Each structure stands twice: as structure tokens, then as C-alpha cells.
XYZ file of C-alpha atoms in Angstrom:
526
model
C 138.343 165.317 178.404
C 139.780 165.716 174.952
C 140.685 162.332 173.361
C 143.546 161.734 171.091
C 141.190 161.287 168.216
C 139.529 164.694 168.826
C 142.995 166.251 169.317
C 144.047 164.861 165.818
C 141.360 166.862 164.123
C 142.400 170.126 165.788
C 146.080 169.393 164.921
C 145.180 168.760 161.361
C 143.172 172.106 161.243
C 146.335 173.749 162.648
C 148.286 172.483 159.734
C 145.782 173.951 157.207
C 143.979 170.679 156.353
C 140.458 171.525 155.158
C 139.442 168.153 153.551
C 139.979 164.457 154.352
C 139.045 161.609 152.218
C 138.001 158.350 153.936
C 135.609 155.486 154.892
C 134.961 155.095 158.558
C 135.047 151.797 160.242
C 134.936 150.261 163.706
C 138.681 150.805 164.012
C 138.515 154.480 163.202
C 135.376 155.574 165.023
C 137.493 157.469 167.637
C 139.242 159.412 164.877
C 135.894 160.717 163.745
C 134.853 162.001 167.199
C 135.943 165.537 166.592
C 135.216 165.696 162.928
C 131.631 166.921 162.830
C 132.268 169.893 164.919
C 135.486 170.949 162.919
C 136.001 173.024 159.903
C 137.459 169.983 157.961
C 135.251 168.494 155.225
C 134.893 164.667 155.091
C 134.424 162.980 151.705
C 133.359 159.460 151.575
C 134.624 157.475 148.482
C 133.191 154.056 147.628
C 136.553 152.357 148.145
C 139.750 153.230 150.127
C 141.869 153.187 146.866
C 139.562 155.989 145.798
C 140.282 157.840 148.961
C 143.993 157.683 148.106
C 143.460 158.826 144.574
C 141.297 161.569 145.722
C 143.906 162.789 148.060
C 146.425 162.598 145.208
C 144.270 164.530 142.803
C 143.534 167.168 145.578
C 147.319 167.656 146.131
C 148.326 167.959 142.586
C 145.702 170.516 141.764
C 146.295 172.604 144.815
C 149.918 172.036 145.811
C 148.699 171.140 149.289
C 148.935 167.647 150.877
C 145.954 165.425 150.467
C 144.854 163.612 153.461
C 143.079 160.172 153.892
C 141.660 158.370 156.822
C 141.407 154.520 156.425
C 140.758 151.636 158.670
C 143.288 149.013 159.936
C 144.200 146.171 157.601
C 142.012 145.975 154.380
C 141.385 149.672 154.413
C 145.093 150.389 154.534
C 146.027 147.826 151.968
C 143.288 149.126 149.566
C 145.085 152.460 149.773
C 148.629 151.042 148.849
C 148.115 151.402 145.192
C 147.292 155.036 145.492
C 150.296 155.538 147.764
C 152.513 153.770 145.184
C 151.322 156.222 142.375
C 151.910 159.208 144.829
C 155.322 157.986 145.646
C 156.218 157.598 141.946
C 155.010 161.145 140.950
C 156.203 162.875 144.244
C 152.651 163.823 145.452
C 152.306 164.940 149.148
C 149.930 162.543 150.762
C 149.222 161.820 154.473
C 147.470 158.610 155.227
C 146.335 158.086 158.838
C 145.137 154.649 159.661
C 144.136 152.632 162.722
C 145.924 149.561 163.881
C 144.860 147.059 166.432
C 145.214 147.519 170.155
C 148.741 147.788 171.342
C 148.883 144.604 173.441
C 147.835 142.581 170.495
C 150.262 143.566 167.731
C 152.523 141.042 166.357
C 150.925 138.056 168.284
C 148.900 136.497 165.470
C 145.685 136.160 167.633
C 143.292 136.525 164.906
C 141.890 139.870 165.740
C 139.699 141.744 163.126
C 141.744 143.351 160.337
C 144.891 141.940 161.828
C 148.150 142.017 159.769
C 151.481 140.484 160.895
C 153.317 143.778 160.671
C 151.134 146.650 159.356
C 153.796 149.371 159.791
C 156.530 147.189 158.430
C 154.435 146.667 155.310
C 153.933 150.416 154.903
C 157.538 151.248 155.289
C 157.983 149.636 151.833
C 155.588 151.997 150.178
C 155.565 155.100 152.147
C 158.414 157.532 152.629
C 157.891 157.029 156.374
C 155.683 155.008 158.546
C 155.209 155.925 162.279
C 153.109 154.401 165.052
C 151.643 156.640 167.817
C 152.275 154.891 171.057
C 151.362 157.759 173.401
C 149.322 160.804 172.695
C 152.218 163.172 173.152
C 153.884 161.704 170.144
C 151.142 162.936 167.768
C 152.216 166.650 167.341
C 155.713 165.720 166.393
C 154.706 162.971 163.992
C 152.408 165.493 162.189
C 155.092 168.233 162.246
C 157.633 165.853 160.704
C 155.109 164.870 157.940
C 154.283 168.478 156.925
C 157.924 169.477 157.191
C 158.804 166.758 154.735
C 156.052 167.956 152.354
C 157.348 171.550 152.619
C 161.024 171.051 152.461
C 161.891 167.790 150.663
C 160.824 165.665 147.760
C 157.183 164.800 148.755
C 155.413 161.557 148.620
C 153.084 159.485 150.845
C 153.550 159.448 154.676
C 151.815 156.946 156.960
C 150.726 157.510 160.532
C 149.041 154.593 162.522
C 147.239 154.860 165.759
C 146.327 151.901 167.867
C 142.564 151.682 168.773
C 143.371 151.810 172.365
C 145.580 154.975 171.981
C 142.897 156.821 169.973
C 140.724 157.073 173.067
C 143.424 158.182 175.472
C 143.225 161.631 177.180
C 145.058 164.279 175.202
C 143.990 167.655 176.605
C 147.294 169.570 176.363
C 148.491 168.708 172.825
C 149.540 171.718 170.676
C 150.871 171.766 167.147
C 154.587 171.863 166.721
C 156.070 174.083 164.084
C 156.785 172.876 160.554
C 160.380 173.290 159.437
C 159.537 175.033 156.248
C 161.519 175.336 153.185
C 163.820 173.136 151.136
C 167.668 173.419 151.204
C 169.074 176.623 149.637
C 171.031 176.189 146.469
C 174.736 175.984 147.028
C 176.437 179.206 145.931
C 179.501 177.504 144.416
C 177.376 175.035 142.551
C 175.144 177.916 141.137
C 178.221 179.778 140.028
C 179.583 176.600 138.130
C 176.343 176.190 136.589
C 176.075 179.850 135.594
C 179.560 179.672 133.977
C 178.567 176.772 131.905
C 175.330 178.340 130.923
C 177.076 181.507 129.959
C 179.502 179.732 127.616
C 176.851 177.438 125.943
C 175.865 178.318 122.488
C 172.840 175.895 122.082
C 171.501 175.224 125.612
C 168.283 173.332 126.405
C 166.119 172.910 129.439
C 164.370 169.620 130.533
C 161.497 170.580 132.822
C 159.780 167.817 134.838
C 157.004 167.807 137.491
C 159.367 169.317 140.089
C 159.172 172.521 138.117
C 155.498 172.854 137.817
C 155.194 175.651 140.409
C 158.080 177.527 139.051
C 156.713 178.898 135.815
C 157.759 182.445 136.120
C 161.409 181.701 137.070
C 161.508 178.987 134.308
C 160.236 181.486 131.735
C 162.770 184.121 132.714
C 165.773 181.744 132.608
C 164.702 180.190 129.294
C 164.275 183.471 127.596
C 167.615 184.707 128.965
C 169.393 181.644 127.706
C 167.337 181.443 124.483
C 166.881 177.914 125.456
C 164.093 175.431 124.213
C 162.138 173.908 127.091
C 161.218 170.330 126.694
C 158.280 169.679 129.087
C 157.609 166.070 130.399
C 154.011 165.017 130.916
C 154.159 166.085 134.476
C 155.230 169.590 133.513
C 152.666 170.247 130.862
C 150.768 173.446 131.359
C 153.967 175.394 131.798
C 154.858 178.005 129.149
C 151.660 177.381 127.116
C 152.148 178.575 123.517
C 155.510 180.018 124.295
C 157.873 180.219 121.473
C 160.626 178.226 123.343
C 158.218 175.468 124.688
C 158.510 172.005 123.312
C 155.564 170.193 125.035
C 156.708 166.687 123.769
C 158.039 163.557 125.184
C 161.761 162.844 125.055
C 160.763 159.377 123.989
C 160.186 160.803 120.550
C 162.930 160.637 118.101
C 162.554 164.255 117.021
C 162.785 165.435 120.756
C 165.817 163.266 121.250
C 167.491 164.883 118.298
C 166.861 168.302 119.704
C 168.386 167.240 123.049
C 171.353 165.592 121.295
C 172.102 168.939 119.421
C 172.364 170.898 122.543
C 175.659 171.748 124.014
C 174.278 172.082 127.541
C 171.207 170.565 129.099
C 169.698 171.765 132.433
C 167.416 169.028 133.946
C 165.015 170.884 136.223
C 162.964 168.742 138.565
C 162.905 165.656 136.530
C 164.071 162.127 137.499
C 164.919 161.119 133.862
C 162.930 158.035 134.146
C 162.042 155.599 131.403
C 158.280 156.163 131.434
C 159.081 159.756 130.240
C 162.426 159.268 128.333
C 162.131 155.838 127.031
C 158.536 154.662 127.053
C 159.119 152.426 123.981
C 161.929 150.591 125.812
C 164.329 151.032 122.833
C 167.249 152.478 124.837
C 167.412 155.346 122.479
C 167.746 158.097 125.082
C 171.325 159.011 125.943
C 172.062 161.043 129.078
C 173.577 164.374 127.959
C 177.304 164.709 128.684
C 177.149 168.378 129.588
C 174.387 168.144 132.154
C 173.245 170.292 134.936
C 170.686 168.716 137.328
C 168.504 170.644 139.707
C 166.400 168.488 142.153
C 165.137 168.792 145.647
C 166.137 165.252 146.501
C 169.903 164.428 146.971
C 169.260 160.643 146.469
C 167.616 161.406 143.089
C 170.683 163.500 142.055
C 172.996 160.671 142.867
C 171.328 158.332 140.488
C 172.649 160.010 137.266
C 176.049 161.601 136.725
C 176.052 165.360 136.050
C 178.561 168.065 135.511
C 176.844 170.106 138.172
C 174.141 168.770 140.666
C 172.278 171.288 142.650
C 170.143 170.101 145.573
C 167.439 172.774 145.902
C 163.785 173.694 145.139
C 163.313 174.321 141.363
C 162.104 177.880 141.686
C 164.820 178.909 144.197
C 167.637 177.361 142.100
C 166.353 178.727 138.797
C 166.149 182.288 140.144
C 169.624 182.000 141.661
C 171.024 180.665 138.379
C 169.330 183.549 136.542
C 170.926 186.062 138.900
C 174.330 184.496 138.480
C 174.441 184.526 134.841
C 177.215 186.559 133.103
C 176.130 189.728 131.458
C 177.402 188.572 127.979
C 176.601 185.106 126.565
C 177.694 183.226 123.656
C 174.442 181.728 122.445
C 173.878 181.495 118.758
C 170.330 182.789 118.888
C 168.689 179.700 117.421
C 166.551 178.769 120.355
C 163.229 179.697 119.011
C 163.882 178.151 115.632
C 165.070 174.963 117.297
C 162.091 174.826 119.543
C 159.571 175.326 116.538
C 161.360 172.709 114.433
C 161.028 170.227 117.231
C 157.447 170.994 117.976
C 156.493 170.408 114.270
C 158.531 167.333 113.979
C 157.231 165.855 117.332
C 153.561 166.201 116.322
C 154.235 164.877 112.765
C 155.870 161.843 114.359
C 152.553 160.764 115.926
C 150.819 158.205 113.762
C 147.404 159.284 112.327
C 145.281 157.540 114.933
C 147.118 159.399 117.654
C 146.765 162.645 115.885
C 143.044 162.058 116.022
C 143.203 161.255 119.748
C 145.310 164.405 120.420
C 142.754 166.527 118.616
C 140.055 165.166 121.024
C 142.245 166.411 123.993
C 142.797 169.740 122.316
C 139.055 170.051 121.823
C 138.651 169.833 125.570
C 141.254 172.489 126.159
C 139.978 174.902 123.588
C 136.323 174.417 124.544
C 136.988 174.801 128.376
C 140.142 177.035 128.494
C 141.913 177.054 131.787
C 140.419 173.610 132.771
C 142.128 170.833 134.818
C 142.313 167.636 132.852
C 142.829 164.569 134.965
C 143.670 161.456 133.015
C 143.536 157.671 133.321
C 145.528 155.205 131.261
C 143.481 155.549 128.025
C 144.622 156.064 124.450
C 144.047 159.870 124.168
C 146.085 160.360 127.379
C 149.010 158.236 126.026
C 148.816 160.247 122.758
C 148.790 163.614 124.576
C 151.669 162.598 126.954
C 153.613 162.208 123.770
C 152.715 165.696 122.463
C 150.267 168.237 123.986
C 150.386 171.749 125.101
C 148.109 172.410 128.043
C 147.042 175.956 129.098
C 147.247 175.865 132.887
C 150.143 175.103 135.151
C 149.427 171.932 137.321
C 146.334 171.496 135.162
C 147.372 168.291 133.306
C 148.080 165.155 135.181
C 147.383 161.451 134.892
C 148.520 158.038 136.089
C 149.847 156.844 132.597
C 153.477 157.590 133.676
C 155.426 156.396 136.723
C 153.403 153.750 138.688
C 150.749 153.578 135.996
C 147.597 152.725 138.105
C 144.377 152.118 136.289
C 141.230 153.627 137.799
C 143.135 156.772 138.900
C 141.194 159.300 136.823
C 137.609 159.472 138.350
C 138.614 159.762 142.013
C 141.620 161.981 141.391
C 139.314 164.290 139.379
C 136.911 164.505 142.348
C 139.893 165.442 144.523
C 140.951 168.217 142.153
C 137.494 169.634 141.779
C 137.226 169.922 145.620
C 140.741 171.490 145.835
C 140.228 174.104 143.259
C 136.381 174.847 143.003
C 136.674 177.704 140.718
C 138.239 175.459 138.058
C 136.468 173.227 135.560
C 137.650 169.686 136.058
C 137.430 167.031 133.209
C 138.202 163.345 133.800
C 139.341 161.569 130.642
C 139.145 157.877 131.107
C 138.873 154.688 128.965
C 136.023 152.329 129.450
C 138.308 149.755 130.932
C 139.923 152.008 133.518
C 136.666 153.704 134.373
C 135.228 150.387 135.504
C 138.029 150.272 138.114
C 136.428 153.200 139.820
C 132.908 153.285 138.485
C 131.205 153.631 141.954
C 133.034 156.808 142.612
C 130.296 158.522 140.529
C 128.318 158.342 143.783
C 131.083 160.043 145.610
C 131.057 162.913 143.098
C 127.310 163.328 143.724
C 127.742 163.193 147.518
C 130.567 165.819 147.540
C 128.936 168.103 144.900
C 132.172 167.884 142.724
C 131.082 169.126 139.230
C 133.413 166.859 137.291
C 132.861 166.257 133.677
C 133.584 162.665 133.147
C 134.529 161.865 129.476
C 134.697 158.023 128.717
C 136.725 157.059 125.617
C 134.892 153.816 124.885
C 136.784 151.408 122.590
C 135.301 148.383 124.329
C 138.264 146.997 126.059
C 142.013 147.497 126.860
C 142.894 148.477 123.356
C 146.464 149.578 124.238
C 147.308 146.188 125.763
C 145.591 144.375 122.867
C 147.759 146.347 120.454
C 150.986 145.474 122.467
C 150.031 141.724 122.271
C 149.545 141.800 118.649
C 152.764 143.603 118.071
C 154.665 140.841 119.529
C 152.636 137.992 118.100
C 150.730 137.134 121.138
C 147.010 136.131 120.516
C 144.998 138.693 122.669
C 143.407 137.208 125.807
C 141.628 139.152 128.546
C 141.657 142.413 126.902
C 137.906 142.871 125.951
C 135.780 143.293 129.207
C 132.359 144.210 128.303
C 131.496 147.869 129.143
C 128.261 148.698 130.791
C 125.689 151.155 129.662
C 127.563 154.201 131.317
C 124.696 156.365 130.762
C 122.305 154.265 132.675
C 124.625 153.972 135.512
C 125.170 157.691 135.493
C 121.564 158.310 135.572
C 121.049 155.866 138.409
C 123.267 158.206 140.505
C 121.211 161.205 139.302
C 124.030 162.297 136.887
C 123.051 163.694 133.470
C 124.741 161.779 130.601
C 124.950 161.624 126.943
C 126.454 159.397 124.292
C 128.431 160.546 121.193
C 128.975 158.325 118.144
C 132.370 160.011 117.557
C 134.431 162.833 118.907
C 132.796 165.107 116.440
C 130.237 166.569 118.834
C 132.566 166.795 121.842
C 132.806 170.568 122.033
C 129.020 171.101 122.147
C 128.602 168.286 124.756
C 131.391 169.802 126.947
C 129.608 173.230 126.792
C 126.394 171.640 127.885
C 128.214 169.678 130.653
C 130.036 172.900 131.949
C 126.695 174.806 132.079
C 125.083 172.027 134.323
C 127.628 172.998 137.249
C 127.307 169.462 138.612
C 128.681 165.991 137.740
C 128.101 165.068 134.150
C 129.104 162.143 131.909
C 129.982 162.092 128.190
C 130.524 158.756 126.677
C 132.309 158.673 123.239
C 132.014 155.490 121.135
C 135.315 154.859 119.279
C 135.889 152.503 116.440
């Protein structure tokens, strides 16, 4: 007899899953029955939040959904923060959890890990939450999840299986097909957009995270329109060193001036949210009047008015728009000059201390070209989100925008390293944020994930301390004492070194890269 738990593993394999992140418990034992004999690799974090962040990093680096197994109750609630981050940044994540036996649900009998309404709670965070009441429901639930990942704006999906259902016979379950592909761009809307683009003399493109897999199409459209491309933090890595690229935040005044000077703006895969466009909260970003929006999510398109709104995948819509462009355009040929001026002004707009932090990030990129840099909410990440040109599509991501979860970097970097084993992965975290996920060093060792952990140690939550001082609040609670990170790393068998400043970072990175295993570099910052 094949149980439902065993059938689950086979169904996940059929959907292309090769890795799951999770911590087994008494309420998920049956989900693990078929795992040892499968092709799926299981990675054990030290906390279920780490499982979620690992799944997130795996998905962002690879473009494939990340999968987490967690127990009923506290295991699932521990994962909610990671799911919130995934929802904010449109990351495909499948969380499969247990739940108490069917005949006990909602009765408040005090069973282990009991919640009043676990699925109702998850419906507030996940794009969908579904309970499997009978084995034959599982193939459809998985097909629905993977169809959403393939054809709509992705995010976290939750499936829960009662512990009595996990052990039920499930001999005849077969995977259902995934309904692949997002909606095709509407031809009439494409024609309208092409007419506007053909008549624009100073067009501009805003590229967000939804465009990060559409580099070739974006490059072709930008070059044809002679349009500068402003890259939000989640789009960095696209158009590296390109003459039309502006890898700078629309929260900067110089970038806003560039946008204001355009007579047509094409917003491609970006929600136009304040953590990208108004991170200082000054209200200075004004939505362009002549705006074309392209987004896979109809609900997202409805949130901001646009002259033309195209519901479609970024790559498909960009290609269709390029094909529909008129042969003769009215552009004034200033795109390259406008982009160069904006780049120079944006970098100059950063204060001196941010310039120094940016240089540290650029040292990582230049020392380890083509690497994936996974960030936490730390000062160099904030600086680089304002201005930084990464050299690999989907190779720069962090939790400092959107939901803004601390502790994201270390586990997400582990997930990325397992998803793309031929890439060098660097985790850049502050000493405060790193302590949120410090035990995940052990998970990196267990999984053989050769992440280079770089800790920017300024002995506290310096960004929050600065914010308090800026508004006249005496700083409280912003100086948690950091441990000796090298000793902790060495306790896990990880080589580590300490730098008194960023000056020796390049040489340390080369040593770390040569090690081909987890490595820690701590930088003391005044």
C-alpha cells in the first residue's frame, strides 16, 4: 500500500521538485515516509523561519518554486514571516504543513500544536490555503499551486494535510497537468502602447522584479526606443554596464528628475511601491501621466491609473510591443546621454558614508564576477539598493525592500547556493540581522552549501539608531552585543577571518572562494 505521504513525494517529483527545506516533527512523520527513497534532497534548517527563507532564496536564484515542509502549529507560524516576505516580493513558495486529526479540528480540545483555525490564519498570508480532506484531492491541489506559479503573479501557497489523512491509502494518485503560461498580451492594448511609444521623443522604462527574467527582450526594446531603463532593487543585474541602464532607486531626486523629464514611461513588472519609489517617505514621487503598465497581475494593474494597462508576462509583452512598434520613430536621440547623466547624479547624491559602503559591495562583485549576492537589512545593502549595478540577472536580492524581514540573508543564501551550485554565493548581513539566523551556519555545513558569509559588524542596529537620532529620540534597544562570530563559525567547523576595515576584503573573498565550502568574513566597522 502507498500512503498519501508517500504519494506526495512522487507527485512533487513529477512537478520537478528536487529540494525541500524542513524540520520533521511528530505531526509530519508520515510526510517523510517516501522521502529517503526519492530523488528529492531534504535540507534541515535550525528554525522553520529558516526553511521558508531557504525556499525563498532557492526560488529567486533559480526561478523554480521553493518548497518547505513544516509541522502543525508552531512550525507553520514560524514560517509566516518568510511567507510574508515571499508574498511582498512575488516569490513562488509552496509550504506543506500538517494539521491535527480531522475529527479534532476547531473543537479546542487542547491537542498538541492546536490552533483555533490554522487554515483561516494562513489565508491571510498565503495566496491560497487548502486542506486535503481525502487523498484524491492532493493531485489537484498541487497542480493548482504549480499552475499559479507558472501563469500568474507568484507568491506563497499553503497546503495542509491532517495527520490522519497522511496515512490513508493512495495507490492510484497521478499528477494532474499544470496549466502553464500567463495570459497573452491583448493585441489592441499592445497596438495602443506601440503608437504611444512610436510618438514619444523622450521615453523611459521602469523595470521591476517582474522583468528580471526578460533581459533580452528588455534590452531590445530599450535600444530600439533609445529609452533609459531605471532598475529597481529587484531588477538589478539586468543590463549590466549598459549605456541605457540606470541602476538607481526612484527614491533619489536625480532619478525622479529623469522620470519627470520623460514624455512616456513604460512600467514593466513593478508595483510602484513606496519601499522602491518613496523610501524616505517624502511623497516626492509623482506617478507619470503618460504611463504604460505591463504586469502579470490584473489586481496590481488596477491599483494605479495608466494610459495603457497590459496584463501579461513581462517578456511576452515586451516582445509583442517591440514587434508592433512603427518603423519610423520621433525620438530625439538623447537616451544614452540622459541615462549617463542620471547615473552620475544618482551616485553623487549618496552621502560619503554610503559611497564607502557601496564600494564594499562593488568589491564583492568585481572580485567574484558573476556571483549571487544575497542581502539582509544592513547598511551596505541599503546603500546599494539606492545605487548599484550588479553583473548577473537575478543575482542581487535582499529583504531590505517590501516586507523587510531581518534574518533573511543567511538562510536565503543557503537556498540560493543549493539552487545554483555552479555560482558563487555571498551573503551580506549586518551583525544584528545575522544574529536572527546565526544557527543556520550549521545548516550550511550539513548541506555542503559553500556560502561566503560577510558580516558588516557595526555593533548594533545602526540604521535604526540613526533614524531615532534624526527625529530627536534617545536611542534605546539598538545596541545588542555581537558575539565573537569567528569562534561561533569555528565551532561549526567553518573557517573564518576578521578584518579591521573593508580594505582587505578582496583578498579575503578570494581565500573564501578557493575554500569551496562555507566561509565567514567579519568586517569591523567604525
